[in-house]
């Protein structure tokens, strides 16, 4: 149900850790989203950073 979940404490929000609070609150539903998707994103970021792969600029694709 939308809007029924508890929000993270302000100090966690200040450190951009609300995602961690949500993961702890509902691990069965969120583990794959945070573990798999974020790991894949970090891998792609690393490949672009070291120059092995160049990804399209999203802003240019949307014009």
mmCIF file of C-alpha atoms in Angstrom:
data_model
loop_
_atom_site.group_PDB
_atom_site.id
_atom_site.type_symbol
_atom_site.label_atom_id
_atom_site.label_comp_id
_atom_site.label_asym_id
_atom_site.label_seq_id
_atom_site.Cartn_x
_atom_site.Cartn_y
_atom_site.Cartn_z
ATOM 1 C CA UNK A 1 0.000 0.000 0.000
ATOM 2 C CA UNK A 2 1.395 3.327 -1.013
ATOM 3 C CA UNK A 3 2.246 5.731 1.751
ATOM 4 C CA UNK A 4 1.963 3.175 4.576
ATOM 5 C CA UNK A 5 5.669 2.384 5.047
ATOM 6 C CA UNK A 6 7.674 4.057 7.771
ATOM 7 C CA UNK A 7 10.155 6.665 6.607
ATOM 8 C CA UNK A 8 13.803 6.622 7.580
ATOM 9 C CA UNK A 9 15.002 8.835 10.424
ATOM 10 C CA UNK A 10 16.242 12.263 9.402
ATOM 11 C CA UNK A 11 19.884 11.451 10.157
ATOM 12 C CA UNK A 12 19.785 8.543 7.682
ATOM 13 C CA UNK A 13 18.240 10.810 5.046
ATOM 14 C CA UNK A 14 20.988 13.365 5.645
ATOM 15 C CA UNK A 15 23.575 10.711 4.759
ATOM 16 C CA UNK A 16 21.536 9.441 1.766
ATOM 17 C CA UNK A 17 20.995 6.085 3.467
ATOM 18 C CA UNK A 18 17.211 5.906 3.257
ATOM 19 C CA UNK A 19 17.652 3.005 0.823
ATOM 20 C CA UNK A 20 19.440 1.023 3.544
ATOM 21 C CA UNK A 21 16.636 1.662 6.016
ATOM 22 C CA UNK A 22 14.074 0.489 3.450
ATOM 23 C CA UNK A 23 16.135 -2.626 2.698
ATOM 24 C CA UNK A 24 16.262 -3.525 6.391
ATOM 25 C CA UNK A 25 12.497 -2.958 6.718
ATOM 26 C CA UNK A 26 11.539 -5.122 3.716
ATOM 27 C CA UNK A 27 14.467 -7.348 2.643
ATOM 28 C CA UNK A 28 12.381 -10.012 0.859
ATOM 29 C CA UNK A 29 10.960 -7.484 -1.561
ATOM 30 C CA UNK A 30 13.934 -5.163 -2.037
ATOM 31 C CA UNK A 31 17.095 -7.302 -1.900
ATOM 32 C CA UNK A 32 17.212 -7.998 -5.619
ATOM 33 C CA UNK A 33 16.543 -4.390 -6.573
ATOM 34 C CA UNK A 34 19.385 -3.078 -4.459
ATOM 35 C CA UNK A 35 21.896 -5.895 -4.780
ATOM 36 C CA UNK A 36 21.571 -6.863 -8.434
ATOM 37 C CA UNK A 37 20.569 -3.576 -10.068
ATOM 38 C CA UNK A 38 22.936 -1.364 -8.100
ATOM 39 C CA UNK A 39 25.830 -3.788 -8.548
ATOM 40 C CA UNK A 40 25.247 -3.802 -12.294
ATOM 41 C CA UNK A 41 25.155 0.003 -12.331
ATOM 42 C CA UNK A 42 28.442 0.210 -10.419
ATOM 43 C CA UNK A 43 30.022 -2.286 -12.827
ATOM 44 C CA UNK A 44 28.973 -0.214 -15.855
ATOM 45 C CA UNK A 45 30.214 2.938 -14.153
ATOM 46 C CA UNK A 46 33.577 1.276 -13.519
ATOM 47 C CA UNK A 47 33.873 0.098 -17.148
ATOM 48 C CA UNK A 48 33.186 3.584 -18.441
ATOM 49 C CA UNK A 49 35.578 5.144 -15.924
ATOM 50 C CA UNK A 50 38.515 2.952 -17.004
ATOM 51 C CA UNK A 51 37.631 3.427 -20.668
ATOM 52 C CA UNK A 52 36.702 -0.140 -21.601
ATOM 53 C CA UNK A 53 33.147 0.756 -22.541
ATOM 54 C CA UNK A 54 31.407 3.964 -23.587
ATOM 55 C CA UNK A 55 27.702 4.239 -22.863
ATOM 56 C CA UNK A 56 25.312 6.611 -24.590
ATOM 57 C CA UNK A 57 24.576 9.968 -23.029
ATOM 58 C CA UNK A 58 20.952 9.684 -21.896
ATOM 59 C CA UNK A 59 20.239 13.408 -22.253
ATOM 60 C CA UNK A 60 21.319 13.396 -25.898
ATOM 61 C CA UNK A 61 19.131 10.345 -26.593
ATOM 62 C CA UNK A 62 16.045 12.113 -25.218
ATOM 63 C CA UNK A 63 16.278 15.177 -27.480
#
